[in-house]
Each structure stands twice: as C-alpha cells, then as structure tokens.
Coordinates of C-alpha atoms in Angstrom, one line a residue:
X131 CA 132.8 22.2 -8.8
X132 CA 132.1 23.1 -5.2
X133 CA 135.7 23.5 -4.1
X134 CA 136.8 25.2 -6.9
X135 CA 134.3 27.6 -5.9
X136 CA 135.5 27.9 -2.7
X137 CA 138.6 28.3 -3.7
X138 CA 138.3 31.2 -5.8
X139 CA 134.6 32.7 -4.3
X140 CA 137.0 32.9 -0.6
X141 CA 140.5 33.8 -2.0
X142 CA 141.7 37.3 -2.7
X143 CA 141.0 37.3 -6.5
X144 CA 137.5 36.1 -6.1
X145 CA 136.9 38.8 -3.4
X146 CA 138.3 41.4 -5.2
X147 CA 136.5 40.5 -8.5
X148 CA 133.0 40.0 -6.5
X149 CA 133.6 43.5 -5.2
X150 CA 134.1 44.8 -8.7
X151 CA 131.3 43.2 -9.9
X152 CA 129.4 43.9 -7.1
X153 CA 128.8 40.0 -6.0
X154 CA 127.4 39.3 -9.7
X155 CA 130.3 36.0 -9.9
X156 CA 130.5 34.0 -7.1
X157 CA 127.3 32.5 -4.4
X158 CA 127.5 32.2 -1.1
X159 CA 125.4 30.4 1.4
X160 CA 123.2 32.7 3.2
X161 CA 122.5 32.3 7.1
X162 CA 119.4 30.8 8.1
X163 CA 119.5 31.3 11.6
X164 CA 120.6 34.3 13.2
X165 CA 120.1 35.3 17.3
X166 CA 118.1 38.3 18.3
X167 CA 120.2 39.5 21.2
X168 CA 119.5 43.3 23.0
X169 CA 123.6 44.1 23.9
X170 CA 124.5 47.2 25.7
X171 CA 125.5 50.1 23.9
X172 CA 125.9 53.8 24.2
X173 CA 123.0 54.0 21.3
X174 CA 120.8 50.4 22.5
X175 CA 119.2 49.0 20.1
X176 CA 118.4 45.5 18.8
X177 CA 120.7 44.1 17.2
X178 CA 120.9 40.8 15.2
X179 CA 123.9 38.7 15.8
X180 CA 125.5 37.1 12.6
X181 CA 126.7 33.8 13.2
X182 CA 127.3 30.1 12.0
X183 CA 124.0 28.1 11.6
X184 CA 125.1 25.3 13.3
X185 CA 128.9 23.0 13.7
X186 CA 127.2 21.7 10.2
X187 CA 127.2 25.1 8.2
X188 CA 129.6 25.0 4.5
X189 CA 131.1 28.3 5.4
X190 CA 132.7 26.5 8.3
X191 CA 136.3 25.7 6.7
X192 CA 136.3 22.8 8.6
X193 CA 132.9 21.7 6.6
X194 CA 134.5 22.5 3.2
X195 CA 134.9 20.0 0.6
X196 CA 138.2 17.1 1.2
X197 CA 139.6 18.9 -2.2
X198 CA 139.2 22.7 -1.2
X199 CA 141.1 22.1 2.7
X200 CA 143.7 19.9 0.8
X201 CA 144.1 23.0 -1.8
X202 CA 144.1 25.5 1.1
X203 CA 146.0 23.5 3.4
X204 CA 148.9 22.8 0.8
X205 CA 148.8 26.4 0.0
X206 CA 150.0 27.5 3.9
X207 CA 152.4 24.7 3.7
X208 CA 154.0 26.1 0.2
X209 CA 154.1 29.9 1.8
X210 CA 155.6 28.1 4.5
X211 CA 158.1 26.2 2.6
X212 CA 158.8 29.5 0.5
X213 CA 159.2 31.7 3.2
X214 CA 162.0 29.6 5.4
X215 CA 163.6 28.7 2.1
X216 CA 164.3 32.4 1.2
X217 CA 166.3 32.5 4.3
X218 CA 169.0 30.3 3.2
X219 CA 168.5 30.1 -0.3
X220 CA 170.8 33.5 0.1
X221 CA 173.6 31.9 1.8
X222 CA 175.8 30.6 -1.3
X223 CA 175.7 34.2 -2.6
X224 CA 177.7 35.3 0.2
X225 CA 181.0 35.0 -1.0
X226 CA 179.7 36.3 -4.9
X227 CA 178.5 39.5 -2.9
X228 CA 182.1 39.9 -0.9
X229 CA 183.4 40.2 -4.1
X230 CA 181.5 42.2 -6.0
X231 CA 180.8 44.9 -3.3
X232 CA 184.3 44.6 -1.6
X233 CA 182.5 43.8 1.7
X234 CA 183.9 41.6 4.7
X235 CA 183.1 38.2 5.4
X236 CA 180.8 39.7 8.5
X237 CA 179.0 42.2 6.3
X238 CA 178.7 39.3 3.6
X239 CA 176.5 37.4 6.0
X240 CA 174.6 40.3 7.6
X241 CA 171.7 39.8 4.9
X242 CA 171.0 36.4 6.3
X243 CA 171.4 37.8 10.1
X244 CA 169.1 40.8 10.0
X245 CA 166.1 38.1 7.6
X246 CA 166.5 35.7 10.7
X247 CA 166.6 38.3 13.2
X248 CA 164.0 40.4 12.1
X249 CA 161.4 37.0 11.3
X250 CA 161.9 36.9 15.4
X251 CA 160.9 40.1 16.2
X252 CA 158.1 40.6 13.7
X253 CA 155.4 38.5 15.0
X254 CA 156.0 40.4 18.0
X255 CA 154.2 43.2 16.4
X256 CA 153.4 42.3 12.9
X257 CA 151.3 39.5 13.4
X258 CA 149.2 41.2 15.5
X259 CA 147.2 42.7 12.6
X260 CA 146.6 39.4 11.1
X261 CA 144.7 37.8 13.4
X262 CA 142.4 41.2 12.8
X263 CA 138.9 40.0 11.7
X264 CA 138.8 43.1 9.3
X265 CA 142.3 41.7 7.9
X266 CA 142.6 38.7 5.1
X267 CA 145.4 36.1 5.7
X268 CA 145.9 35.9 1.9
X269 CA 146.7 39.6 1.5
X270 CA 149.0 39.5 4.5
X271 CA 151.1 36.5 2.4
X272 CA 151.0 38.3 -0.5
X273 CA 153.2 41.1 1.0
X274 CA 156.5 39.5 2.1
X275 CA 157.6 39.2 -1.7
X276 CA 157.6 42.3 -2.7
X277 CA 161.5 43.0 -0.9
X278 CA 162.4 39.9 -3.2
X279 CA 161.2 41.2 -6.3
X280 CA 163.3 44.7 -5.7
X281 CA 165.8 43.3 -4.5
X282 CA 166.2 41.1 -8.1
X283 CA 165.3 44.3 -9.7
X284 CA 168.2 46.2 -8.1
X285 CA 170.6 43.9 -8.1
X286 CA 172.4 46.4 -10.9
X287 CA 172.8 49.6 -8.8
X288 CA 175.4 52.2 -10.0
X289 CA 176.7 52.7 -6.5
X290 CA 178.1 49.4 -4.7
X291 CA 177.6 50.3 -1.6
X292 CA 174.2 51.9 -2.0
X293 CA 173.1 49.1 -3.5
X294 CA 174.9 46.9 -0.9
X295 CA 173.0 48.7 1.9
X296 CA 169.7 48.9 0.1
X297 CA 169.8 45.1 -1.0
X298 CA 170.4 44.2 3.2
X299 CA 167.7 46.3 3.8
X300 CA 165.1 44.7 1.8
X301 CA 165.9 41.3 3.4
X302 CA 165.5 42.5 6.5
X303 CA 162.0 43.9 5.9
X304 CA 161.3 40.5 3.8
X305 CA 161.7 38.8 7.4
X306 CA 159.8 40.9 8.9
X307 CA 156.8 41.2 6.8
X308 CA 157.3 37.5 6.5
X309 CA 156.6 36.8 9.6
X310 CA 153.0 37.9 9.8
X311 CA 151.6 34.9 7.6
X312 CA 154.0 32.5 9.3
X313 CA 152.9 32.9 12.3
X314 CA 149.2 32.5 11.8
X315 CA 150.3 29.1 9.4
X316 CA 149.6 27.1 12.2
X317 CA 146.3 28.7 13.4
X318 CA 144.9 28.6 9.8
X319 CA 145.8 24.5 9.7
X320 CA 143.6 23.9 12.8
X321 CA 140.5 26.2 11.2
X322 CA 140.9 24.3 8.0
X323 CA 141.0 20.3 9.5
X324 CA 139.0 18.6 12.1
X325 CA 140.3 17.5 15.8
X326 CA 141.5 14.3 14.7
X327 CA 143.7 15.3 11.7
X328 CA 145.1 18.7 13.1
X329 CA 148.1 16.5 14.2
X330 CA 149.3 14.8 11.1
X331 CA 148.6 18.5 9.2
X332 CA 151.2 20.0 11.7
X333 CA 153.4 17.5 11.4
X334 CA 153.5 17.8 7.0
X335 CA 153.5 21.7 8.1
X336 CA 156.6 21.7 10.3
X337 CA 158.4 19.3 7.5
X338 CA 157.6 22.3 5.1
X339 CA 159.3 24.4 7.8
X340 CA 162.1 22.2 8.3
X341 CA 163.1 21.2 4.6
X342 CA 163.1 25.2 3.6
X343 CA 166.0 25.9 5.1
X344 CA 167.7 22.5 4.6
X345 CA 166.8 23.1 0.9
X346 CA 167.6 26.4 0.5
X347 CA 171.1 26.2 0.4
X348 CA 171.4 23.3 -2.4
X349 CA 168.8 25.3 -4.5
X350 CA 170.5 28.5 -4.2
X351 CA 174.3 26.5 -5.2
X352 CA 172.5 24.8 -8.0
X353 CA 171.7 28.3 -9.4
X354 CA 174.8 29.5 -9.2
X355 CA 176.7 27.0 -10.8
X356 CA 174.4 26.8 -13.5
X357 CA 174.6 30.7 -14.4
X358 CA 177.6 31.3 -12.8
X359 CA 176.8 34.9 -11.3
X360 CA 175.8 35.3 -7.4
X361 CA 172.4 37.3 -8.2
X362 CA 171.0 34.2 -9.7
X363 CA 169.7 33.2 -6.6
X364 CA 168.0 36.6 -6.4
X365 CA 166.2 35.3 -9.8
X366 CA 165.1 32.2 -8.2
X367 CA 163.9 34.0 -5.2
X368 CA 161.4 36.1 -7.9
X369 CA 160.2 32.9 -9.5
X370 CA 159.8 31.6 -5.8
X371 CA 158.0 34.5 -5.4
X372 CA 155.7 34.2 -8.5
X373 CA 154.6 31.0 -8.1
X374 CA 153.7 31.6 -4.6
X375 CA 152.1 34.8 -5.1
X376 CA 149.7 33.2 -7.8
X377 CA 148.4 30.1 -6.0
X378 CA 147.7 32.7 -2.9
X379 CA 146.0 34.8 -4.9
X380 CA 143.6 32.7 -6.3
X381 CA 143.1 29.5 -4.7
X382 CA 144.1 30.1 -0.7
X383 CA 140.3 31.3 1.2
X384 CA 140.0 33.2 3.8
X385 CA 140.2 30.9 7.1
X386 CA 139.5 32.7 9.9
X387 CA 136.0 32.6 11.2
X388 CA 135.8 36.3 12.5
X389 CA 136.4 37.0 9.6
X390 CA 134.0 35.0 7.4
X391 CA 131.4 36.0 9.9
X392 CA 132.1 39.7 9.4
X393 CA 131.9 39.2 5.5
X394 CA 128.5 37.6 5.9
X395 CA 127.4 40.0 7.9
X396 CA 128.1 43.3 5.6
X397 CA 126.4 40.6 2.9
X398 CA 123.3 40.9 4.8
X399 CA 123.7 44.7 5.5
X400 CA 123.5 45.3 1.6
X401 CA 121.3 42.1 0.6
X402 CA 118.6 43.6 3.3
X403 CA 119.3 46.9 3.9
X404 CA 118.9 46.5 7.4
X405 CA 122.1 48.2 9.7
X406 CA 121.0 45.7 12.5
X407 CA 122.6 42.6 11.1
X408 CA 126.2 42.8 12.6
X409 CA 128.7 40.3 13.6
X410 CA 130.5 39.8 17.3
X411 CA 134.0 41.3 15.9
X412 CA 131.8 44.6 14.9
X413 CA 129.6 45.2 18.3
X414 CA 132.5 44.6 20.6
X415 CA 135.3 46.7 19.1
X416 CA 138.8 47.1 20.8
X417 CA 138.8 50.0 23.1
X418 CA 142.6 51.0 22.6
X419 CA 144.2 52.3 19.7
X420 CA 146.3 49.7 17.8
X421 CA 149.8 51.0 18.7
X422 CA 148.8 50.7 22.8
X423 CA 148.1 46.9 22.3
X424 CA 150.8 46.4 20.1
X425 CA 153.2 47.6 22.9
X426 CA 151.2 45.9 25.7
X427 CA 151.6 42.8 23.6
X428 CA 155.2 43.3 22.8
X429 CA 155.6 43.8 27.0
X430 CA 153.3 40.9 27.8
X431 CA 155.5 38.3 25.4
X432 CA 158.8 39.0 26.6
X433 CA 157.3 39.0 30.0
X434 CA 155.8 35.5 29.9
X435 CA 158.7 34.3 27.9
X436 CA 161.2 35.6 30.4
X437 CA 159.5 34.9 33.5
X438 CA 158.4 30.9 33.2
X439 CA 160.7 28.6 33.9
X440 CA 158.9 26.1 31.6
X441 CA 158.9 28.8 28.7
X442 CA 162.6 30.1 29.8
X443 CA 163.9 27.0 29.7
X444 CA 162.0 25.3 25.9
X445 CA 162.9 28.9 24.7
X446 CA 166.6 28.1 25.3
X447 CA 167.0 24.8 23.6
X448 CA 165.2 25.9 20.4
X449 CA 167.4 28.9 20.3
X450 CA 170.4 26.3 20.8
X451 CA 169.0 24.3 17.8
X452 CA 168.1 27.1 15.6
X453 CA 171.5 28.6 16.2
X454 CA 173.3 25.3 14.8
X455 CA 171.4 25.0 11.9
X456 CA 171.9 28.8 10.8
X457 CA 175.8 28.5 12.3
X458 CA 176.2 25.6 9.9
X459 CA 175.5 27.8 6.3
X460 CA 178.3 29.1 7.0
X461 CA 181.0 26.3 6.6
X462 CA 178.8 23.5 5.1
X463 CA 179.0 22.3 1.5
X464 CA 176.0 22.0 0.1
X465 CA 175.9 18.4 -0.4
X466 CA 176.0 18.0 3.0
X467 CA 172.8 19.0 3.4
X468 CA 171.3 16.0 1.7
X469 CA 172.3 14.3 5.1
X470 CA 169.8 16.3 7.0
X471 CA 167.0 15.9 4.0
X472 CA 167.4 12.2 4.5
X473 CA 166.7 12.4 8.5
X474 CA 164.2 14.6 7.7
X475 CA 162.4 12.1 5.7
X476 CA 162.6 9.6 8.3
X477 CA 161.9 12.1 11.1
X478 CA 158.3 12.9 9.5
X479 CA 158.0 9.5 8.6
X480 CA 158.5 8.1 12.5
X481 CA 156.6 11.1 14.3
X482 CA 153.3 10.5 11.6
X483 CA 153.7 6.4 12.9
X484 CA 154.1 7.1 16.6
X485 CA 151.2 9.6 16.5
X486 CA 148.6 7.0 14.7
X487 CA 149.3 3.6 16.7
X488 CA 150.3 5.5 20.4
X489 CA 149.5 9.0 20.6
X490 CA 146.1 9.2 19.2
X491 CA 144.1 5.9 20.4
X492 CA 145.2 7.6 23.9
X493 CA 143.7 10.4 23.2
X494 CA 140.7 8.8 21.7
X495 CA 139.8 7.0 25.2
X496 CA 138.0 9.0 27.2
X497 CA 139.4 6.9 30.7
X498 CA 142.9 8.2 29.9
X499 CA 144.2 11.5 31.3
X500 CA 146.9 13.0 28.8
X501 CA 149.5 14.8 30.3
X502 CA 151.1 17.7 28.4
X503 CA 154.1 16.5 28.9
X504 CA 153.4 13.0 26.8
X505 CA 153.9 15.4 23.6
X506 CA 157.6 15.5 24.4
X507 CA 158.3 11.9 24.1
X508 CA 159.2 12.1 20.4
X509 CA 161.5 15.6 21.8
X510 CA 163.5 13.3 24.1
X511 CA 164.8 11.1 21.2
X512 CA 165.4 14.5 19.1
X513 CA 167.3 16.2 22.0
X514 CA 170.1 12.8 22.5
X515 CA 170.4 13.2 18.4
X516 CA 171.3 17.0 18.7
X517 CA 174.5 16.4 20.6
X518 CA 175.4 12.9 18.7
X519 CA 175.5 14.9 16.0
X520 CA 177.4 17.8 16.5
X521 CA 180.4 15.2 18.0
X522 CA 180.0 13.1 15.3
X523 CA 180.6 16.1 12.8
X524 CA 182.9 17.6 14.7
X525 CA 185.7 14.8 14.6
X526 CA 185.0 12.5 11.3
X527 CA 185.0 16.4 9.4
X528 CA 189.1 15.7 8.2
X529 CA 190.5 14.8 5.0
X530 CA 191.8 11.4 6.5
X531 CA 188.1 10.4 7.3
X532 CA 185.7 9.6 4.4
X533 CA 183.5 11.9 3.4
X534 CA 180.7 9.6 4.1
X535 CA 180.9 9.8 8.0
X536 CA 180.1 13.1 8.7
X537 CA 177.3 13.5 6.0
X538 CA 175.6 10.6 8.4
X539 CA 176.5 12.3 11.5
X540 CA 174.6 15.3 10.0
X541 CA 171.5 13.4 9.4
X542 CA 170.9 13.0 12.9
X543 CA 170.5 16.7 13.4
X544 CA 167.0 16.5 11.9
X545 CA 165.4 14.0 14.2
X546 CA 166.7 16.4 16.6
X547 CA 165.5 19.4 15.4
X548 CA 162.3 18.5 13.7
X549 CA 160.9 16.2 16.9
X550 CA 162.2 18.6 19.5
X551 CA 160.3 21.6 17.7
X552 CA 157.1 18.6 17.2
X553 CA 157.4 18.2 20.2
X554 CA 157.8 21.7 22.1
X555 CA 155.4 23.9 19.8
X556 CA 152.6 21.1 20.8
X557 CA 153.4 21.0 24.7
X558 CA 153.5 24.8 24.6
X559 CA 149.8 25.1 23.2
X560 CA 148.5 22.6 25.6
X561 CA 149.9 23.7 28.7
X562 CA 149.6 27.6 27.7
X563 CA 146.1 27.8 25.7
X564 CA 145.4 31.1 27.0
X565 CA 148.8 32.6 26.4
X566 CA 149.5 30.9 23.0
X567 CA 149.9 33.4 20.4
X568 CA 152.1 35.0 23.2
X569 CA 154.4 31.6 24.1
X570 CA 154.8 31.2 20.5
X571 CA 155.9 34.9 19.3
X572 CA 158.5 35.0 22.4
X573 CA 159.6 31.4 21.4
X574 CA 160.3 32.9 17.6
X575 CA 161.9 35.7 19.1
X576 CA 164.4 34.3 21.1
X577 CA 165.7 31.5 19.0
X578 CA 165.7 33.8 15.8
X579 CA 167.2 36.6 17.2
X580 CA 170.4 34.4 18.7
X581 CA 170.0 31.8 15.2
X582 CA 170.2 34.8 13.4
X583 CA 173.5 36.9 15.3
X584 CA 175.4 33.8 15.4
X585 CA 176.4 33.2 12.1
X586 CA 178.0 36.8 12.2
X587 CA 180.7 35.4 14.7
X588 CA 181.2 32.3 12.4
X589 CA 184.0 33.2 10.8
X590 CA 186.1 34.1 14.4
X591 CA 185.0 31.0 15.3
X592 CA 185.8 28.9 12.8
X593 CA 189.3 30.7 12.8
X594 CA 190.4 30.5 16.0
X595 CA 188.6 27.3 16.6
X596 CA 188.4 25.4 13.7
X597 CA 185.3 23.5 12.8
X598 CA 185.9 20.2 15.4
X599 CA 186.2 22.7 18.3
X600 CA 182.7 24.5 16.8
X601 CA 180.8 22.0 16.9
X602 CA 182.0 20.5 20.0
X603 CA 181.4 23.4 22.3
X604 CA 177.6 23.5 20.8
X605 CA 177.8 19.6 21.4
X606 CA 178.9 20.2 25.3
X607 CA 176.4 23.0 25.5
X608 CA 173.7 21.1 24.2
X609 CA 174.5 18.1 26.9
X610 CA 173.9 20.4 29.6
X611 CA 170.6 21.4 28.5
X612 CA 161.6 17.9 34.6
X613 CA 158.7 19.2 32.8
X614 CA 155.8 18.5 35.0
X615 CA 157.7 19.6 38.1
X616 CA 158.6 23.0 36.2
X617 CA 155.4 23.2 34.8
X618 CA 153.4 23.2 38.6
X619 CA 155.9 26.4 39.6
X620 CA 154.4 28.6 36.4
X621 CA 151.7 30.8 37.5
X622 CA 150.7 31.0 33.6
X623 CA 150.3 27.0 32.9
X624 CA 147.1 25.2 32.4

C-alpha cells in the first residue's frame, strides 16, 4: 500500500488531483528537521532551509519501497524503449509513403533523418529545462507524443504534399521534444537505486535503448503486412503512445530531489503560513535569463566536445556505430534484425556477469584504485565485433551464400554496439563528473546528427556501391578507429 501511494501521491495525476483537491487525497511525510541558516540577501532575513531529514528520510527515492523504484524504474526504461523505437518503427513505411505522395527515395527517408537528427540537437537546448527544479520529469515525457498522435490523425490530408511536409515536420519535433526525458533517463536511474545497483539498472536501461531501434523495424513490417496500408505504423505509434502516456501519468514520481525539496517546502509555506520555510533551488535563483544559459550551454557542449581529445575521439566511434545501425534500415529485411536481438540478448546477459564477479568486488575493496579506463574493457571486445561484422555482412550477403550466414554476421554488431556505448557512457561520467550533462549532450549530438544524415545518401551508395562495398568501407573505417594517455592531455578530465 506504501508504494502504490508513492506511485500515484508523486506522479503527475496524483499531483494534479492533490492540487484540485487541495492535498485532501494523498499524505506526505512532513520534515522534522529543518536548518535555521541567516543567507545573504538584498531583503536579510532568517530564513529556514528545507531539506532531507537525514540519508534515512522516505521522500528520498532511493529510500522508497523495492516495489515503487522497480515501478518507477521500469517506467524510464519503457519511455526509453518507446522513444528509440518510434525512430525506426517508421522505416518500413518508407516505400508506402514514396508512393502515395509521389516522393523520392531521399525525401522518403527524410522523416527518419530529421527524428534522428533533431533527438541530437535537442538535449542541446531542450533538456535544459528538465533538470529545472520547478519542472516535473513526468510532464516533460508526457509531451513527445503528441507529434505522434497528429501525425496518425493527419495521415488523410487533402493535399499530398502538404500533408507530406506537415507529417516530416511532426517527426522532427517528436525527436526533439523527445529528447528532453531521454536525456535525464539516466540521471533519474541513479536517484531512484542505490550505489551498488546503479550499474546493473544502466545496463537493463541501455538494453531498452538498444532493442528500440532493433525492434522497431520488425514491429513496424509486422503492421504493415497485417493491414496492408503504410499508415499502420502511424496507428501503432498512437497505441505506443497510449500505453506510455498512461503508466507516466499515473505511476512514474517525481525523481529529482530539487525538486521534491521545493514541493515540500511550498507544503510548509501553506501548512504553516510562514514565507520563511524555503528550499536551496528558491533562495539561490539563476541570475541570467533562460535563453543566455541555454546559448552558453549550447557553446560550452560543442566546445568540450570539440576540443578533448578523449571526448573528440569516443564522440567519433559512437557516431561511426550509430551511423551503421541507422545506414542499415535502409537495405535490411526485417528478419534480419532478429540477428542483432539475439546478440543483444547475450550482450546484456555477458556485461550483467562480468559486472557482478570482476567489476564490482573491485570496486567494493577499498585497497584497489579503479581507473576510468577499466569501464572500457567490455568496449574493447564490442569495438573488434563492429568490424567482424560489417565484413562478414558484406560478403556472405549473395544469393549463392545461405541466408543463414549473414543473419549471424549481423548478430555481432550488438556486442559491438551495446558494450562499446556500456562502456563509453560510463567512462565519460567518471572521468568528466563535472562536465557530464555537457559530455553526454555533445556525445548525442554528434553521433545523431551524422546517424541520422547518412541514411539520406543510402540509396547513392547502395547504387554505385552495392551493399558488399557498403559495408566494407564502414568495416575499413571502423579498423582505423590509448585512453589514459589521452585522458592526462584534457584540461577538463578528472
């Protein structure tokens, strides 16, 4: 009974419905101690400083009930899952829309290129507000769906080019409104679970990432067949939508701590009547308006992204990797994509086991120093199967060789890309914790933007090239792609 009312009392609904009802449905825990602290201000006066009563306090999310973190936690992973599926679950509608609007192969695929592209560049300066104290994470999720929904609802425009233009449009702002609650996911994971288990709730995170797109596909051709019109997968995008829309609205709480303090405080504004009960997020306010730091934050993530050689060069192979996987919608039958589900499997499977019996009893004795660059052992592995791969693909994909072959070659590509991103994304926070939010917005930026403008030059490719000579040149390139020794040149390293 606890966690359910958690669940609701912290989530969207149970806010909006305790403001309605003026806090008549849900209890919260009041604060039993509070600090008396004189702070400098243009008015001084005394102020009393909301805050947690202790690491053992029940608002703490990490102090919540097994049932409501496994609730909340599932809930990021499933907006997670949704969000990277949507990308790719649009892909077998390509040819469908060529068709029906009379639109090139190029302009076919520029729905999925700008939702990529614009996923890159909105954490950049979406993402920004929802890390706000003031702002709720589950409001921020709700948001990304409503493109989706129009975009089902328009899907019978009277003009086909209109209604070609507008449906592009709306994927591109579904990426980039997307991006917000994405890119917090991973922050709201380490509020919810404790030290020791923020690993293995990454780890089930980043397989929610990874199967999105690899599921997408197969979802959206499944779909298709079945009602045999392209805007079916606009249909399933809506009950995508639904679903995830629902559980966020009433069972994902509010995470962030600023923000629970800030709650607790107005609580004890109206419970007491007394204006000096504030929180830390209220008495130190930003002093710029919020388009100057969202500009100063754009220029400071390109800057560190651009500028560290560590940064420079992880920000390069992801883009490589995300680049193949998007490149590859665009010739792959969708069964092949049960290749990469199946190295998924195993990839979660073998990075959960090496974390338990070698990673973590390291880090659990206090006489070990751990490197940041001991995260990347489980990369290594993943960046040798990115290239085996790609060969392997590119020269068993022929009618003379069975079909078999390359389907296995594919499954390879998600050891590769699912350790190598394990592995990056958790050498990037401990080596950068000062500059994270910034390493990982430039990191999305860079290997969206290129994943995403790549599959427009597919079809030259693929022409002129064919598909061994694709995937050979990103095997080659991926070959020619010493972390501690790059590490001690940044100025911006820990």
């Amino acid at each position: 009974m606890e966690s359910l009312n958690i669940l609701l009392r912290d989530s969207l609904f149970g806010r909006l419905l305790n403001y309605a009802s003026k806090g008549r449905f849900f209890s919260y825990n009041g604060s039993k101690t509070l600090k008396d602290e004189d702070l400098p201000s243009p008015d001084p006066q005394r102020r009393i400083i909301v805050g947690f009563d202790g690491p053992d306090d029940p608002d703490i999310p990490q102090n919540w009930p097994t049932l409501a973190r496994t609730v909340a936690g599932l809930n990021v992973m499933v907006l997670n899952f949704s969000f990277y599926a949507a990308s790719a679950i649009f892909t077998p509608s390509i040819s469908g829309i060529e068709e029906a609007f009379g639109a090139t192969t190029s302009e076919g695929t520029l729905g999925l290129s700008l939702f990529v592209i614009a996923y890159g560049i909105g954490p950049l300066i979406v993402s920004f507000s929802s890390v706000e104290p003031a702002d709720t994470r589950a409001f921020a999720g709700i948001c990304p769906w409503l493109p989706y929904f129009l975009l089902a609802q328009h899907r019978n425009g009277s003009g086909k080019k209109s209604t070609n233009c507008f449906s592009t449009a709306l994927l591109g702002g579904g990426g980039f409104i997307g991006s917000a609650p994405i890119s917090v996911g991973g922050a709201s994971l380490m509020e919810i679970y404790r030290p020791t288990e923020v690993p293995y709730a990454i780890a089930l995170y980043a397989v929610s990432g990874v199967c999105g797109p690899i599921l997408g596909p197969i979802l959206g051709t499944i779909v298709i067949k079945r009602w045999k019109t392209w805007t079916a997968t606009l249909w399933l995008l809506s009950g995508i939508m639904a679903f995830t829309t629902v559980s966020i609205f009433f069972f994902l709480p509010e995470t962030s701590p600023s923000n629970i303090l800030l709650r607790r405080a107005k609580r004890l504004r109206a419970q007491t009547g007394n204006p000096a009960y504030q929180s830390e997020a209220e008495i130190e306010p930003p002093s710029e308006n919020l388009a100057v730091r969202i500009v100063k934050d754009m220029g400071s993530n390109l800057k560190l992204s651009c500028l560290d050689p560590v940064i420079l060069f992880v920000n390069m192979h992801t883009m490589l990797v995300y680049s193949v996987l998007y490149l590859w919608f665009e010739f792959f039958p969708f069964v092949a994509f049960f290749g990469i589900l199946a190295g998924a499997a195993v990839s979660v499977v073998a990075y959960i086991l090496w974390l338990y019996f070698s990673y973590q009893p390291r880090v659990a004795n206090a006489n070990v120093i751990i490197e940041p660059e001991a995260r990347l052992v489980p990369g290594q592995i993943g960046a040798a199967c990115i290239p085996i791969c790609l060969f392997i693909f590119a020269w068993t994909s022929r009618a003379s060789v069975h079909w078999i072959v390359p389907i296995i070659g594919t499954a390879f590509f998600a050891p590769g890309f699912y350790l190598a991103f394990q592995s990056i994304l958790n050498y990037l926070g401990e080596s950068y914790p000062r500059y994270v939010a910034s390493v990982f917005a430039g990191n999305n930026f860079f290997r969206s933007s290129f994943g995403g403008a790549l599959p427009l030059a597919a079809p030259r490719m693929l022409n002129s090239l064919g598909i061994g000579w694709v995937s050979s040149t990103l095997g080659f390139i991926s070959v020619a792609m010493y972390g501690k020794r790059l590490r001690s040149w940044s100025p911006f390293a820990n």
